[in-house]
CSV table of C-alpha atoms in Angstrom, one decimal:
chain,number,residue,atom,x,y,z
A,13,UNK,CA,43.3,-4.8,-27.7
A,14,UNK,CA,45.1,-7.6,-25.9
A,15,UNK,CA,46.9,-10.6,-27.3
A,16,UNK,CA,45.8,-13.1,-24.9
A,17,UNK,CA,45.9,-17.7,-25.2
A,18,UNK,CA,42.4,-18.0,-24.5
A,19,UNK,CA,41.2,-19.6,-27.8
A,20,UNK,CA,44.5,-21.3,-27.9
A,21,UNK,CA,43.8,-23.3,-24.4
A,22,UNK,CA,40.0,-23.1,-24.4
A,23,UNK,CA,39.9,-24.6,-28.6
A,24,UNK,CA,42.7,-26.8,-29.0
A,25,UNK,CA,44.5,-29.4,-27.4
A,26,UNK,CA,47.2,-27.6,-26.9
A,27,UNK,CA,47.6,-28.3,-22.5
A,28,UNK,CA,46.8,-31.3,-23.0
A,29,UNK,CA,49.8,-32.0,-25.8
A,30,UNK,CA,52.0,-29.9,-23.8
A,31,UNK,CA,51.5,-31.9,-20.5
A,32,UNK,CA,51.9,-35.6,-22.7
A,33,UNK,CA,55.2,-34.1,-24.3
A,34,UNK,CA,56.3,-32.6,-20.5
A,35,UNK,CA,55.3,-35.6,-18.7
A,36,UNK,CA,57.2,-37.8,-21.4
A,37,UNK,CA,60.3,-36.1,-21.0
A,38,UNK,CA,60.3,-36.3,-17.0
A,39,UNK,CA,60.1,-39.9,-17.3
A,40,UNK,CA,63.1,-40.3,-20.1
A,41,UNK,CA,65.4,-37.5,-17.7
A,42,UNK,CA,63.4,-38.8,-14.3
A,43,UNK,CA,63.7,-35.4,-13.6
A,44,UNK,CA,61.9,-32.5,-13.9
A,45,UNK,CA,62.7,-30.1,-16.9
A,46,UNK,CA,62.6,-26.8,-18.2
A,47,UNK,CA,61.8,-26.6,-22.3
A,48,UNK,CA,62.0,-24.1,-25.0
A,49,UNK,CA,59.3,-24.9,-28.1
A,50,UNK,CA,57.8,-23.4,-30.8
A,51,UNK,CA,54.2,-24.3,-32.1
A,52,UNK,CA,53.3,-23.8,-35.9
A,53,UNK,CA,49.7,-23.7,-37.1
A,54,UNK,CA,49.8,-25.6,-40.5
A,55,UNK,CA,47.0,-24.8,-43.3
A,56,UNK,CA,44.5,-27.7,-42.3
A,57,UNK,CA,44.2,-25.9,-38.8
A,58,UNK,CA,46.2,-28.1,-37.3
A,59,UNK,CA,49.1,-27.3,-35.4
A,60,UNK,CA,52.7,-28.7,-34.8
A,61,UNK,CA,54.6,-28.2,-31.3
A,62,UNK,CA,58.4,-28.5,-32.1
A,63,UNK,CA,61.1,-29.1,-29.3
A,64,UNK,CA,63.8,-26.9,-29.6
A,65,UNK,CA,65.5,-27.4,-25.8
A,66,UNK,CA,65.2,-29.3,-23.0
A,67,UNK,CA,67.1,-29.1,-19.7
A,68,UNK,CA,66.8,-31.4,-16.7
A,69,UNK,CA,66.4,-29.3,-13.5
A,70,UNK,CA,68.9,-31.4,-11.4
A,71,UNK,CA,69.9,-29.8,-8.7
A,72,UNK,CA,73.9,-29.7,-8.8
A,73,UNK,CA,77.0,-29.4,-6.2
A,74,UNK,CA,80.6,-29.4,-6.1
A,75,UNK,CA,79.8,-33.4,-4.7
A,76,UNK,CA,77.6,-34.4,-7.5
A,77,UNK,CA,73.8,-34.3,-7.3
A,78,UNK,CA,72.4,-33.5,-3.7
A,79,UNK,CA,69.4,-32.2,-1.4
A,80,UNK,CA,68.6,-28.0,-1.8
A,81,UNK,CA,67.0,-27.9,1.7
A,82,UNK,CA,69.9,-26.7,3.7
A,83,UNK,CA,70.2,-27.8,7.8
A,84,UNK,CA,67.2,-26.8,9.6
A,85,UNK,CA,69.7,-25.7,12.5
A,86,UNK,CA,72.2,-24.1,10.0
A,87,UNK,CA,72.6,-19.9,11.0
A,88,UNK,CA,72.0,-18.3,8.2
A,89,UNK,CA,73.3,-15.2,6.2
A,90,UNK,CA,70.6,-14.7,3.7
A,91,UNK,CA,67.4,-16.3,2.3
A,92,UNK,CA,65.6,-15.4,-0.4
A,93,UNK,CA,62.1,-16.5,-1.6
A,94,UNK,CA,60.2,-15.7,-5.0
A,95,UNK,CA,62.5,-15.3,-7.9
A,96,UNK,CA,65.1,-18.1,-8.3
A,97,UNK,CA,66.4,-18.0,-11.9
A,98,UNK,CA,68.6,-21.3,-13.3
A,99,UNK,CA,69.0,-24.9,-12.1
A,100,UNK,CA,68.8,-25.7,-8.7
A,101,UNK,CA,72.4,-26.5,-7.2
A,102,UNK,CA,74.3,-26.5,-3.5
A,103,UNK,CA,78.0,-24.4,-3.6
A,104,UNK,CA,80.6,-22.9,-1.6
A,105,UNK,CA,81.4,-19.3,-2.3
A,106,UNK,CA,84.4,-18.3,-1.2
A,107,UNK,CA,84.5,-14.6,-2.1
A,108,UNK,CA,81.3,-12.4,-1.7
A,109,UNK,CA,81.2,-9.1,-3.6
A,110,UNK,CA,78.8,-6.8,-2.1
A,111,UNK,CA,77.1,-3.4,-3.2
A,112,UNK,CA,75.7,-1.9,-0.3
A,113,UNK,CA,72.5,-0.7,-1.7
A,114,UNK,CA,72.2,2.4,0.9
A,115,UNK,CA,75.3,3.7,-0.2
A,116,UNK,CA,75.0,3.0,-3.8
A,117,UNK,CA,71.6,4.8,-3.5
A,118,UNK,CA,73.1,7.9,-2.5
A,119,UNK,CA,75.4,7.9,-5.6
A,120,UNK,CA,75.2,10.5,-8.3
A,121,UNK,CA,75.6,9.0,-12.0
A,122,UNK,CA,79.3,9.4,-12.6
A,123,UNK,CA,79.9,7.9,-9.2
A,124,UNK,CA,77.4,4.8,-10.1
A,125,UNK,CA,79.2,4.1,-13.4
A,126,UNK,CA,82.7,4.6,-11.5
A,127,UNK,CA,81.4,1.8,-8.9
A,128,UNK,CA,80.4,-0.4,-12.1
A,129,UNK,CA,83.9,-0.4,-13.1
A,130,UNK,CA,85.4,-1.3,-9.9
A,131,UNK,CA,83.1,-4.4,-9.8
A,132,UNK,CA,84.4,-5.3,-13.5
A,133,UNK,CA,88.1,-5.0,-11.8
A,134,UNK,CA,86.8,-7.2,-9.0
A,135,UNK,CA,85.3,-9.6,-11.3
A,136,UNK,CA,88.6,-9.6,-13.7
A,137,UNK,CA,90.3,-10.8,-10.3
A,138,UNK,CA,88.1,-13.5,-9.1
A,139,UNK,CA,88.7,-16.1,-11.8
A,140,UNK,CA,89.5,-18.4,-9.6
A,141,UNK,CA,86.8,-18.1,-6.8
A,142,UNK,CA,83.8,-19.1,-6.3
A,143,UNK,CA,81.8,-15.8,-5.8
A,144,UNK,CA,78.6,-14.8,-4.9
A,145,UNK,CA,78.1,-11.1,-5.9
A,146,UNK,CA,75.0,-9.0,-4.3
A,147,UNK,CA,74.0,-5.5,-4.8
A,148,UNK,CA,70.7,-3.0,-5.3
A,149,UNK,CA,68.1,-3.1,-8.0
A,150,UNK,CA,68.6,-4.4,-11.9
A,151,UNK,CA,71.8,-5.9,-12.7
A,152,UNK,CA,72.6,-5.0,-16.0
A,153,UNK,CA,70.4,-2.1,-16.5
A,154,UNK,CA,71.6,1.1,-18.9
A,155,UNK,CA,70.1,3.2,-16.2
A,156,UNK,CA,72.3,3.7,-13.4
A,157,UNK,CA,69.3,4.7,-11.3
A,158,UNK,CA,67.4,1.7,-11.2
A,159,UNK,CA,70.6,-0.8,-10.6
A,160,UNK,CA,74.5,-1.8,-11.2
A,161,UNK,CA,75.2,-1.0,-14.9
A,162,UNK,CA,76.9,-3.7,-15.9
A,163,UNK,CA,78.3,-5.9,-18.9
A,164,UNK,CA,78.3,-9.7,-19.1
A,165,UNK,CA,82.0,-9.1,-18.9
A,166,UNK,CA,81.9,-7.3,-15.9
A,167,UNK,CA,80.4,-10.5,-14.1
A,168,UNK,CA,81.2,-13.4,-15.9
A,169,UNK,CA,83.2,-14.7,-13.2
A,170,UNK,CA,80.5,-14.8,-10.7
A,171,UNK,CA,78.6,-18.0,-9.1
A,172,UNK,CA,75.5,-16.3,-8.2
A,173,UNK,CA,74.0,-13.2,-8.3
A,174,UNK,CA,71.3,-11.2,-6.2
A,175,UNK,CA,69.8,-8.6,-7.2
A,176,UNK,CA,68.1,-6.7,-4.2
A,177,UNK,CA,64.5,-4.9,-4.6
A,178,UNK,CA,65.9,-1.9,-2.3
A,179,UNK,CA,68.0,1.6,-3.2
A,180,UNK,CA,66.8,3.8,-1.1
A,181,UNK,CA,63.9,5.2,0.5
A,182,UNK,CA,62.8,6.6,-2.4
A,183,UNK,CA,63.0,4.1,-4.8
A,184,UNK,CA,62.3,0.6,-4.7
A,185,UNK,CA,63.3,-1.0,-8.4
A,186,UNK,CA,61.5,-4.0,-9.9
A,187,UNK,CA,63.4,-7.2,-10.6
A,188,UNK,CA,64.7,-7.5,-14.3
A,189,UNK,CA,65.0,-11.6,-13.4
A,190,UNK,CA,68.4,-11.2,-15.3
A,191,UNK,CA,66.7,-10.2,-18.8
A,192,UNK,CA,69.3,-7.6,-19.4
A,193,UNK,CA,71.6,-10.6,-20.6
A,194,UNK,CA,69.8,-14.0,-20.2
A,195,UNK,CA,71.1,-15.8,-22.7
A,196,UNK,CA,74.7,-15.3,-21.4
A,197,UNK,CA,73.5,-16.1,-18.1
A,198,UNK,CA,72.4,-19.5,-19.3
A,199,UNK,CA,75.7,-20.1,-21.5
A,200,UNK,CA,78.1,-19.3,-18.0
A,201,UNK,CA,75.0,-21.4,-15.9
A,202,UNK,CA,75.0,-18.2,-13.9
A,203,UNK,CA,72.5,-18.3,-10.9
A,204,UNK,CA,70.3,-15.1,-10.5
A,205,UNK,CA,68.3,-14.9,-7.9
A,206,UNK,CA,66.3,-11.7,-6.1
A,207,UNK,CA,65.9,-10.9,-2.4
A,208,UNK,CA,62.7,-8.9,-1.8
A,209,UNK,CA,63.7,-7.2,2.0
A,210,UNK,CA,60.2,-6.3,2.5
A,211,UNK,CA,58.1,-9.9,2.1
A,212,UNK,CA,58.4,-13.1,4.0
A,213,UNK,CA,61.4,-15.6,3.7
A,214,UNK,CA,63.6,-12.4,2.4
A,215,UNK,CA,66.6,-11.3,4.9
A,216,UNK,CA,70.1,-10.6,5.0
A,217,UNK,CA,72.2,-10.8,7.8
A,218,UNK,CA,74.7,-7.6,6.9
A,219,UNK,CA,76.0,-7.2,10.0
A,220,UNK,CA,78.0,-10.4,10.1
A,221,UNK,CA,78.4,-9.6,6.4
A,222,UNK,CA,80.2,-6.4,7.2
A,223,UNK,CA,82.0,-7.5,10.0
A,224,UNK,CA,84.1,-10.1,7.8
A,225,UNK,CA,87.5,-7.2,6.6
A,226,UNK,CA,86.4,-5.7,3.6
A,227,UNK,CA,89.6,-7.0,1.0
A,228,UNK,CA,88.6,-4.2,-1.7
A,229,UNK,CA,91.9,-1.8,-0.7
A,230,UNK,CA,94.1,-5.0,-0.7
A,231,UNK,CA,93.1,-6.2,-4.3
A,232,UNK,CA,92.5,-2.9,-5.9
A,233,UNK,CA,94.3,-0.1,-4.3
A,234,UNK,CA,93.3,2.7,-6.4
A,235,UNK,CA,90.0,1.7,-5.8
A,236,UNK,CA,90.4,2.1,-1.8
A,237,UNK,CA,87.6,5.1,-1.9
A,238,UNK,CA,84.7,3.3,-2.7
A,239,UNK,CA,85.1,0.8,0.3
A,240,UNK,CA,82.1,2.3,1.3
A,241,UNK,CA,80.1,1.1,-1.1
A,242,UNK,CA,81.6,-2.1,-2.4
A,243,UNK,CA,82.9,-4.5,0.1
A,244,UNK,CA,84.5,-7.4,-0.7
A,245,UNK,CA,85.0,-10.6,1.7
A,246,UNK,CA,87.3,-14.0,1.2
A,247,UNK,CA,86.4,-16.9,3.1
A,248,UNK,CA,87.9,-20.5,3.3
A,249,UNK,CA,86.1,-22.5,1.1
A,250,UNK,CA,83.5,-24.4,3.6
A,251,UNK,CA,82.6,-21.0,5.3
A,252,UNK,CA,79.1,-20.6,3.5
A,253,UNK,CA,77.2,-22.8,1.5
A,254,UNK,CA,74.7,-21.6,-1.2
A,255,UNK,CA,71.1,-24.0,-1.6
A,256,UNK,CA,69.2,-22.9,-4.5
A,257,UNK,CA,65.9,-25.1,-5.1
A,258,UNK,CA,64.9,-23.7,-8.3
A,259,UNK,CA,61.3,-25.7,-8.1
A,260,UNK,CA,60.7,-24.5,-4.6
A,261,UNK,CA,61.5,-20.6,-5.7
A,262,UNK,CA,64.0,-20.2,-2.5
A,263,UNK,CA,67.2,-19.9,-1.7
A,264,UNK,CA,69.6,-19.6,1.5
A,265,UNK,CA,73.0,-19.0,2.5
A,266,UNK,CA,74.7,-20.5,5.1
A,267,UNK,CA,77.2,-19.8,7.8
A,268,UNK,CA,79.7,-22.2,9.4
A,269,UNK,CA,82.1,-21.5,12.1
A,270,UNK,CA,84.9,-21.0,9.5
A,271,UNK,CA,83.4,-17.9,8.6
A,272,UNK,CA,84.4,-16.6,12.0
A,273,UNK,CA,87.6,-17.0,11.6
A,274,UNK,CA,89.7,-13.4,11.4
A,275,UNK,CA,90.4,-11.9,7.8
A,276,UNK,CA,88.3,-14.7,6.3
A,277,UNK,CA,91.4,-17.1,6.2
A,278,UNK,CA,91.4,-16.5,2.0
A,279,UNK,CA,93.6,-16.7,-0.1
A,280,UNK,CA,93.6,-13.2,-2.4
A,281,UNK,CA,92.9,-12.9,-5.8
């Protein structure tokens, strides 16, 4: 047997309500939002719809409110279409941490869980960037075969994260949409977004990604080994811009002509 909201939508008012409460709100925020509600049958067979939160989906930037839809001319390093998780927003990262997801997939466990720990030394670094962080299947997951094993704590510095549906060959992991820690993602207003290399709108431009110098042997020495597999580039500050349009599901990553400039022109951990 299946639990299904048949009788719910098809006997009760319930759509309509919803769509009165939603449309209500949009007005009082003139914004779209996003809610969290509970509804309580009472014993007259009536039922009560109870707001617990409600979040305008503004769409923030480090200048205040602004357009997602990023210059139709703009070269770009990634976009990403189809799973867009958190309020829409336009930033600057100025350090991207990235798991090459070929590499990674040729990892046996130990090695995975040693990578995980170099990110959390990454991440314990970059408290005062502005990072995007990218790497291969479920963030988050406790098995190191189908993603990054993280903590919160290992990422909690991090802008935005992408998780991307590829490994290897062999194995192409589904999207966890950050459930492995969601409510932590919406405390640090984390953006978590996916990049499905396979469908339409999805690509990432690693060359020019790998060509920036991989920084992981400056900032963690000990760690110098794994440069393979985690490379780690600083950029001046106006070298990429991040669009997220969490209505519209997509998301891209720009590239200006600072980004060209040798050794990212950063300024270290």
């Amino acid at each position: 047997a299946f639990l299904t909201f048949d009788g719910l939508i098809a006997r009760t008012d319930f759509a309509a309500d919803l769509r009165m409460l939603l449309g209500a709100l949009h007005a009082a925020y003139a914004h779209p939002v996003e809610i969290e509600f509970a509804l309580n049958f009472v014993p007259d067979g009536s039922y009560r719809i109870n707001l617990l939160q409600c979040r305008p989906m503004q769409v923030r930037s480090v200048e205040g409110l602004a357009e997602v839809e990023p210059p139709a001319d703009a070269r770009r390093l990634l976009s990403a279409r189809g799973a867009v998780i958190g309020p829409g927003r336009v930033i600057r990262p100025d350090r991207v941490i990235y798991v090459r997801p070929a590499a990674f997939g040729s990892l046996n466990q130990a090695q995975r869980h040693a990578v995980t720990r170099v990110i959390g030394r990454l991440n314990a670094q970059s408290g005062g960037h502005c990072v995007l962080m990218l790497g291969p299947g479920r963030w988050g997951s406790r098995d190191p075969f189908l993603g990054v094993p993280v903590q919160f704590a290992d990422i909690n510095h991090v802008a935005a994260l992408c998780e991307i549906v590829a490994m290897h060959e062999n194995l192409v992991p589904d999207v966890s949409l950050g459930t492995h820690f969601l409510n932590e993602l919406i405390e640090a207003d984390l953006l978590y977004f996916a990049l499905f290399p396979k469908l339409t709108g999805n690509e990432i431009d690693e060359t020019t990604l790998l060509g920036w110098p991989n920084r992981l042997a400056d900032l963690l020495p000990q760690d110098a080994e794994w440069g393979d597999v985690v490379h780690v580039a600083d950029l001046p500050p106006d070298a990429l811009t991040l669009y997220a349009d969490a209505m519209g599901q997509r998301l891209a990553v720009t590239v200006s002509a600072a980004a060209s400039v040798p050794g990212g022109g950063g300024s270290g951990a």
